[in-house]
PDB file of C-alpha atoms and ligand atoms in Angstrom:
ATOM      1  CA  UNK B   1      87.744 107.783  71.326  1.00  0.00           C
ATOM      2  CA  UNK B   2      89.023 111.605  73.241  1.00  0.00           C
ATOM      3  CA  UNK B   3      85.553 113.276  73.081  1.00  0.00           C
ATOM      4  CA  UNK B   4      85.700 117.345  73.966  1.00  0.00           C
ATOM      5  CA  UNK B   5      82.391 119.501  75.051  1.00  0.00           C
ATOM      6  CA  UNK B   6      82.437 123.316  74.312  1.00  0.00           C
ATOM      7  CA  UNK B   7      79.266 124.634  76.220  1.00  0.00           C
ATOM      8  CA  UNK B   8      77.841 127.810  76.162  1.00  0.00           C
ATOM      9  CA  UNK B   9      74.263 130.028  75.330  1.00  0.00           C
ATOM     10  CA  UNK B  10      75.334 130.844  71.908  1.00  0.00           C
ATOM     11  CA  UNK B  11      72.204 133.318  71.634  1.00  0.00           C
ATOM     12  CA  UNK B  12      73.588 132.995  69.164  1.00  0.00           C
ATOM     13  CA  UNK B  13      76.692 131.934  67.931  1.00  0.00           C
ATOM     14  CA  UNK B  14      79.406 134.260  66.730  1.00  0.00           C
ATOM     15  CA  UNK B  15      82.333 134.350  64.670  1.00  0.00           C
ATOM     16  CA  UNK B  16      84.653 134.260  67.738  1.00  0.00           C
ATOM     17  CA  UNK B  17      82.736 131.129  68.814  1.00  0.00           C
ATOM     18  CA  UNK B  18      83.378 129.476  65.539  1.00  0.00           C
ATOM     19  CA  UNK B  19      87.038 130.608  65.389  1.00  0.00           C
ATOM     20  CA  UNK B  20      87.408 128.694  69.013  1.00  0.00           C
ATOM     21  CA  UNK B  21      85.532 125.541  68.042  1.00  0.00           C
ATOM     22  CA  UNK B  22      87.444 124.925  64.523  1.00  0.00           C
ATOM     23  CA  UNK B  23      90.598 125.472  66.057  1.00  0.00           C
ATOM     24  CA  UNK B  24      89.069 123.215  69.451  1.00  0.00           C
ATOM     25  CA  UNK B  25      87.848 120.108  66.624  1.00  0.00           C
ATOM     26  CA  UNK B  26      91.489 119.427  65.653  1.00  0.00           C
ATOM     27  CA  UNK B  27      91.756 118.698  69.259  1.00  0.00           C
ATOM     28  CA  UNK B  28      89.576 115.635  69.618  1.00  0.00           C
ATOM     29  CA  UNK B  29      88.159 112.846  67.863  1.00  0.00           C
ATOM     30  CA  UNK B  30      84.645 114.146  68.575  1.00  0.00           C
ATOM     31  CA  UNK B  31      83.668 117.453  69.362  1.00  0.00           C
ATOM     32  CA  UNK B  32      80.347 118.480  70.971  1.00  0.00           C
ATOM     33  CA  UNK B  33      78.812 121.917  71.009  1.00  0.00           C
ATOM     34  CA  UNK B  34      76.623 121.759  73.830  1.00  0.00           C
ATOM     35  CA  UNK B  35      73.599 124.642  74.023  1.00  0.00           C
ATOM     36  CA  UNK B  36      72.728 125.580  77.073  1.00  0.00           C
ATOM     37  CA  UNK B  37      68.927 125.209  77.608  1.00  0.00           C
ATOM     38  CA  UNK B  38      67.947 127.349  80.421  1.00  0.00           C
ATOM     39  CA  UNK B  39      64.464 129.081  80.854  1.00  0.00           C
ATOM     40  CA  UNK B  40      65.437 131.234  83.573  1.00  0.00           C
ATOM     41  CA  UNK B  41      68.001 133.039  81.082  1.00  0.00           C
ATOM     42  CA  UNK B  42      66.076 135.209  78.515  1.00  0.00           C
ATOM     43  CA  UNK B  43      67.127 134.191  75.099  1.00  0.00           C
ATOM     44  CA  UNK B  44      66.427 136.049  71.851  1.00  0.00           C
ATOM     45  CA  UNK B  45      66.349 132.989  70.150  1.00  0.00           C
ATOM     46  CA  UNK B  46      64.910 129.823  70.775  1.00  0.00           C
ATOM     47  CA  UNK B  47      66.894 126.237  71.606  1.00  0.00           C
ATOM     48  CA  UNK B  48      66.263 124.767  68.242  1.00  0.00           C
ATOM     49  CA  UNK B  49      66.551 128.239  66.846  1.00  0.00           C
ATOM     50  CA  UNK B  50      70.482 128.510  68.203  1.00  0.00           C
ATOM     51  CA  UNK B  51      71.438 124.639  67.565  1.00  0.00           C
ATOM     52  CA  UNK B  52      69.678 124.948  63.697  1.00  0.00           C
ATOM     53  CA  UNK B  53      72.286 128.073  63.691  1.00  0.00           C
ATOM     54  CA  UNK B  54      75.438 126.128  64.994  1.00  0.00           C
ATOM     55  CA  UNK B  55      74.818 123.351  62.641  1.00  0.00           C
ATOM     56  CA  UNK B  56      74.586 125.575  59.425  1.00  0.00           C
ATOM     57  CA  UNK B  57      77.979 127.340  60.507  1.00  0.00           C
ATOM     58  CA  UNK B  58      79.979 124.448  61.631  1.00  0.00           C
ATOM     59  CA  UNK B  59      78.765 122.167  58.646  1.00  0.00           C
ATOM     60  CA  UNK B  60      82.157 121.799  57.102  1.00  0.00           C
ATOM     61  CA  UNK B  61      83.648 121.137  60.368  1.00  0.00           C
ATOM     62  CA  UNK B  62      83.137 116.828  60.262  1.00  0.00           C
ATOM     63  CA  UNK B  63      83.978 115.991  63.754  1.00  0.00           C
ATOM     64  CA  UNK B  64      81.449 118.537  65.502  1.00  0.00           C
ATOM     65  CA  UNK B  65      77.697 117.235  67.001  1.00  0.00           C
ATOM     66  CA  UNK B  66      75.766 120.105  68.148  1.00  0.00           C
ATOM     67  CA  UNK B  67      73.176 119.125  71.334  1.00  0.00           C
ATOM     68  CA  UNK B  68      71.261 121.049  73.810  1.00  0.00           C
ATOM     69  CA  UNK B  69      72.161 120.075  77.706  1.00  0.00           C
ATOM     70  CA  UNK B  70      70.192 121.487  80.878  1.00  0.00           C
ATOM     71  CA  UNK B  71      70.975 121.097  84.620  1.00  0.00           C
ATOM     72  CA  UNK B  72      75.108 120.530  85.444  1.00  0.00           C
ATOM     73  CA  UNK B  73      77.637 120.623  82.434  1.00  0.00           C
ATOM     74  CA  UNK B  74      79.391 117.931  84.117  1.00  0.00           C
ATOM     75  CA  UNK B  75      76.738 115.491  84.047  1.00  0.00           C
ATOM     76  CA  UNK B  76      76.018 116.235  80.458  1.00  0.00           C
ATOM     77  CA  UNK B  77      79.934 115.668  79.997  1.00  0.00           C
ATOM     78  CA  UNK B  78      79.846 112.542  82.290  1.00  0.00           C
ATOM     79  CA  UNK B  79      76.928 111.625  80.087  1.00  0.00           C
ATOM     80  CA  UNK B  80      79.067 111.856  76.536  1.00  0.00           C
ATOM     81  CA  UNK B  81      81.727 110.123  78.119  1.00  0.00           C
ATOM     82  CA  UNK B  82      84.111 113.255  77.330  1.00  0.00           C
ATOM     83  CA  UNK B  83      87.243 113.767  79.771  1.00  0.00           C
ATOM     84  CA  UNK B  84      87.358 117.558  78.559  1.00  0.00           C
ATOM     85  CA  UNK B  85      85.469 120.974  78.397  1.00  0.00           C
ATOM     86  CA  UNK B  86      86.917 123.874  76.195  1.00  0.00           C
ATOM     87  CA  UNK B  87      86.376 127.104  77.274  1.00  0.00           C
ATOM     88  CA  UNK B  88      87.620 130.422  75.018  1.00  0.00           C
ATOM     89  CA  UNK B  89      89.418 133.221  77.440  1.00  0.00           C
ATOM     90  CA  UNK B  90      89.013 136.936  75.176  1.00  0.00           C
ATOM     91  CA  UNK B  91      90.396 138.862  77.994  1.00  0.00           C
ATOM     92  CA  UNK B  92      91.572 139.187  81.493  1.00  0.00           C
ATOM     93  CA  UNK B  93      88.054 139.960  82.678  1.00  0.00           C
ATOM     94  CA  UNK B  94      86.775 136.699  81.839  1.00  0.00           C
ATOM     95  CA  UNK B  95      89.256 134.866  83.889  1.00  0.00           C
ATOM     96  CA  UNK B  96      88.222 136.011  87.643  1.00  0.00           C
ATOM     97  CA  UNK B  97      84.446 134.017  86.181  1.00  0.00           C
ATOM     98  CA  UNK B  98      86.360 131.507  84.254  1.00  0.00           C
ATOM     99  CA  UNK B  99      88.426 130.135  86.819  1.00  0.00           C
ATOM    100  CA  UNK B 100      85.868 130.157  89.268  1.00  0.00           C
ATOM    101  CA  UNK B 101      83.717 127.870  86.937  1.00  0.00           C
ATOM    102  CA  UNK B 102      86.445 125.521  86.245  1.00  0.00           C
ATOM    103  CA  UNK B 103      87.799 124.981  89.834  1.00  0.00           C
ATOM    104  CA  UNK B 104      83.536 124.017  91.178  1.00  0.00           C
ATOM    105  CA  UNK B 105      83.655 121.957  87.966  1.00  0.00           C
ATOM    106  CA  UNK B 106      86.485 120.102  88.959  1.00  0.00           C
ATOM    107  CA  UNK B 107      85.001 119.433  92.524  1.00  0.00           C
ATOM    108  CA  UNK B 108      82.015 117.990  90.583  1.00  0.00           C
ATOM    109  CA  UNK B 109      84.064 115.853  88.191  1.00  0.00           C
ATOM    110  CA  UNK B 110      87.365 115.344  89.636  1.00  0.00           C
ATOM    111  CA  UNK B 111      88.680 113.590  85.991  1.00  0.00           C
ATOM    112  CA  UNK B 112      87.042 116.071  83.812  1.00  0.00           C
ATOM    113  CA  UNK B 113      89.660 118.792  82.634  1.00  0.00           C
ATOM    114  CA  UNK B 114      89.125 122.158  81.603  1.00  0.00           C
ATOM    115  CA  UNK B 115      90.678 123.802  78.728  1.00  0.00           C
ATOM    116  CA  UNK B 116      90.899 127.381  77.907  1.00  0.00           C
ATOM    117  CA  UNK B 117      91.698 128.499  73.960  1.00  0.00           C
ATOM    118  CA  UNK B 118      92.812 132.293  73.984  1.00  0.00           C
ATOM    119  CA  UNK B 119      89.871 133.873  71.285  1.00  0.00           C
ATOM    120  CA  UNK B 120      91.812 135.155  67.967  1.00  0.00           C
ATOM    121  CA  UNK B 121      92.642 139.044  68.786  1.00  0.00           C
ATOM    122  CA  UNK B 122      90.380 139.679  65.711  1.00  0.00           C
ATOM    123  CA  UNK B 123      87.126 138.587  68.401  1.00  0.00           C
ATOM    124  CA  UNK B 124      88.172 139.547  71.827  1.00  0.00           C
ATOM    125  CA  UNK B 125      86.010 142.655  72.057  1.00  0.00           C
ATOM    126  CA  UNK B 126      83.117 140.368  70.828  1.00  0.00           C
ATOM    127  CA  UNK B 127      79.907 138.950  72.892  1.00  0.00           C
ATOM    128  CA  UNK B 128      76.744 137.338  71.540  1.00  0.00           C
ATOM    129  CA  UNK B 129      74.566 140.871  73.621  1.00  0.00           C
ATOM    130  CA  UNK B 130      76.819 143.259  71.752  1.00  0.00           C
ATOM    131  CA  UNK B 131      75.661 141.608  68.124  1.00  0.00           C
ATOM    132  CA  UNK B 132      72.561 141.515  69.187  1.00  0.00           C
ATOM    133  CA  UNK B 133      72.604 145.147  70.233  1.00  0.00           C
ATOM    134  CA  UNK B 134      74.091 146.435  66.728  1.00  0.00           C
ATOM    135  CA  UNK B 135      71.768 144.146  64.895  1.00  0.00           C
ATOM    136  CA  UNK B 136      68.709 145.543  67.126  1.00  0.00           C
ATOM    137  CA  UNK B 137      69.944 149.167  65.800  1.00  0.00           C
ATOM    138  CA  UNK B 138      70.074 147.776  62.378  1.00  0.00           C
ATOM    139  CA  UNK B 139      73.573 148.103  62.489  1.00  0.00           C
ATOM    140  CA  UNK B 140      75.830 145.740  60.240  1.00  0.00           C
ATOM    141  CA  UNK B 141      77.060 142.320  61.516  1.00  0.00           C
ATOM    142  CA  UNK B 142      78.123 140.963  58.746  1.00  0.00           C
ATOM    143  CA  UNK B 143      81.732 140.404  60.603  1.00  0.00           C
ATOM    144  CA  UNK B 144      80.754 139.818  62.816  1.00  0.00           C
ATOM    145  CA  UNK B 145      78.529 136.834  62.987  1.00  0.00           C
ATOM    146  CA  UNK B 146      78.380 133.639  60.251  1.00  0.00           C
ATOM    147  CA  UNK B 147      75.944 134.197  57.272  1.00  0.00           C
ATOM    148  CA  UNK B 148      73.075 132.356  58.466  1.00  0.00           C
ATOM    149  CA  UNK B 149      73.459 134.459  61.525  1.00  0.00           C
ATOM    150  CA  UNK B 150      72.925 137.801  60.456  1.00  0.00           C
ATOM    151  CA  UNK B 151      70.012 136.986  57.992  1.00  0.00           C
ATOM    152  CA  UNK B 152      68.576 135.418  61.104  1.00  0.00           C
ATOM    153  CA  UNK B 153      69.231 138.578  63.204  1.00  0.00           C
ATOM    154  CA  UNK B 154      67.981 140.619  60.353  1.00  0.00           C
ATOM    155  CA  UNK B 155      64.842 138.617  60.096  1.00  0.00           C
ATOM    156  CA  UNK B 156      64.456 138.578  64.094  1.00  0.00           C
ATOM    157  CA  UNK B 157      64.490 142.622  64.300  1.00  0.00           C
ATOM    158  CA  UNK B 158      62.890 143.239  61.011  1.00  0.00           C
ATOM    159  CA  UNK B 159      60.399 146.222  61.869  1.00  0.00           C
TER     160      UNK B 159
HETATM  161  N1  COA N   1      83.873 134.863  71.229  1.00  0.00           N
HETATM  162  C1  COA N   1      82.926 135.470  70.968  1.00  0.00           C
HETATM  163  N2  COA N   1      82.459 135.720  72.366  1.00  0.00           N
HETATM  164  C2  COA N   1      81.940 135.412  73.157  1.00  0.00           C
HETATM  165  C3  COA N   1      83.132 133.944  73.093  1.00  0.00           C
HETATM  166  C4  COA N   1      84.195 133.849  72.534  1.00  0.00           C
HETATM  167  N3  COA N   1      85.166 132.944  71.815  1.00  0.00           N
HETATM  168  N4  COA N   1      83.497 133.320  74.353  1.00  0.00           N
HETATM  169  C5  COA N   1      82.313 133.606  74.754  1.00  0.00           C
HETATM  170  N5  COA N   1      81.537 134.450  74.791  1.00  0.00           N
HETATM  171  C6  COA N   1      80.468 135.517  75.104  1.00  0.00           C
HETATM  172  C7  COA N   1      79.214 135.197  74.671  1.00  0.00           C
HETATM  173  O1  COA N   1      78.511 134.893  73.774  1.00  0.00           O
HETATM  174  C8  COA N   1      78.200 135.250  75.766  1.00  0.00           C
HETATM  175  O2  COA N   1      77.735 136.485  75.852  1.00  0.00           O
HETATM  176  P1  COA N   1      76.675 137.087  76.785  1.00  0.00           P
HETATM  177  O3  COA N   1      76.919 137.138  77.664  1.00  0.00           O
HETATM  178  O4  COA N   1      76.582 138.730  75.966  1.00  0.00           O
HETATM  179  O5  COA N   1      75.406 135.880  76.066  1.00  0.00           O
HETATM  180  C9  COA N   1      79.429 135.881  77.520  1.00  0.00           C
HETATM  181  O6  COA N   1      80.777 135.785  76.684  1.00  0.00           O
HETATM  182  C10 COA N   1      79.736 134.479  77.977  1.00  0.00           C
HETATM  183  O7  COA N   1      79.476 133.318  77.354  1.00  0.00           O
HETATM  184  P2  COA N   1      79.709 131.977  77.647  1.00  0.00           P
HETATM  185  O8  COA N   1      81.115 131.978  78.150  1.00  0.00           O
HETATM  186  O9  COA N   1      79.345 131.062  76.210  1.00  0.00           O
HETATM  187  O10 COA N   1      78.663 131.453  78.983  1.00  0.00           O
HETATM  188  P3  COA N   1      77.339 131.367  79.280  1.00  0.00           P
HETATM  189  O11 COA N   1      76.829 132.201  80.434  1.00  0.00           O
HETATM  190  O12 COA N   1      76.636 131.516  77.827  1.00  0.00           O
HETATM  191  O13 COA N   1      77.234 129.812  79.267  1.00  0.00           O
HETATM  192  C11 COA N   1      78.380 127.925  80.771  1.00  0.00           C
HETATM  193  C12 COA N   1      78.235 129.157  80.360  1.00  0.00           C
HETATM  194  C13 COA N   1      76.567 127.149  79.886  1.00  0.00           C
HETATM  195  C14 COA N   1      79.171 127.211  80.443  1.00  0.00           C
HETATM  196  C15 COA N   1      77.552 127.608  82.069  1.00  0.00           C
HETATM  197  O14 COA N   1      76.651 128.211  82.532  1.00  0.00           O
HETATM  198  C16 COA N   1      77.708 125.920  82.402  1.00  0.00           C
HETATM  199  O15 COA N   1      78.077 125.447  82.757  1.00  0.00           O
HETATM  200  N6  COA N   1      75.931 126.342  82.892  1.00  0.00           N
HETATM  201  C17 COA N   1      75.138 124.915  83.423  1.00  0.00           C
HETATM  202  C18 COA N   1      74.998 124.923  84.810  1.00  0.00           C
HETATM  203  C19 COA N   1      76.154 124.376  85.446  1.00  0.00           C
HETATM  204  O16 COA N   1      76.598 123.517  84.993  1.00  0.00           O
HETATM  205  N7  COA N   1      76.474 125.176  87.050  1.00  0.00           N
HETATM  206  C20 COA N   1      77.913 124.475  87.141  1.00  0.00           C
HETATM  207  C21 COA N   1      78.750 125.425  86.641  1.00  0.00           C
HETATM  208  S1  COA N   1      80.110 126.038  87.904  1.00  0.00           S
END
């Protein structure tokens, strides 16, 4: 059984994340989408809301589990007996941060590999923050996030 972990804040999940999830789910028996439950990082959506939105938006993918994690990602991966961490790369600017994180994670867990997937070029400009900014200013985010997320963003920023 080969298990992969795709970690992130997902505040909220975007179509860029969905693209990575759909493609990486094909590479594993099970893909765990791991939502960071970090009280230090101010988030728009609670961990429960973020998990619910991801579950709804990935309901069409059979081998997905969505869970939260606290603390070290490598501890979570070990607990789940995952051998691979998936990360998406959007642009060269992502590389330095990702390299640093992958090297540190390798130091923490020699037997777990980080695998990078190039983001679909349609979504290379996307981030959760930019989506939140557009939604907060009442811009249209229909093509940027799954429909359930667009609805929740509209509700959050409703007057
Ligand atoms: N499409 C669209 N947007 C994407 C994307 C994609 N394919 N991939 C990343 N992004 C965006 C995210 O939406 C996010 O946007 P935001 O900053 O506006 O919110 C941004 O890129 C960075 O997101 P992500 O790559 O998911 O990083 P993160 O900071 O949310 O999560 C963790 C990073 C959770 C993997 C990392 O902090 C972690 O492992 N923490 C646990 C503690 C730990 O183990 N520390 C030691 C590690 S060295």
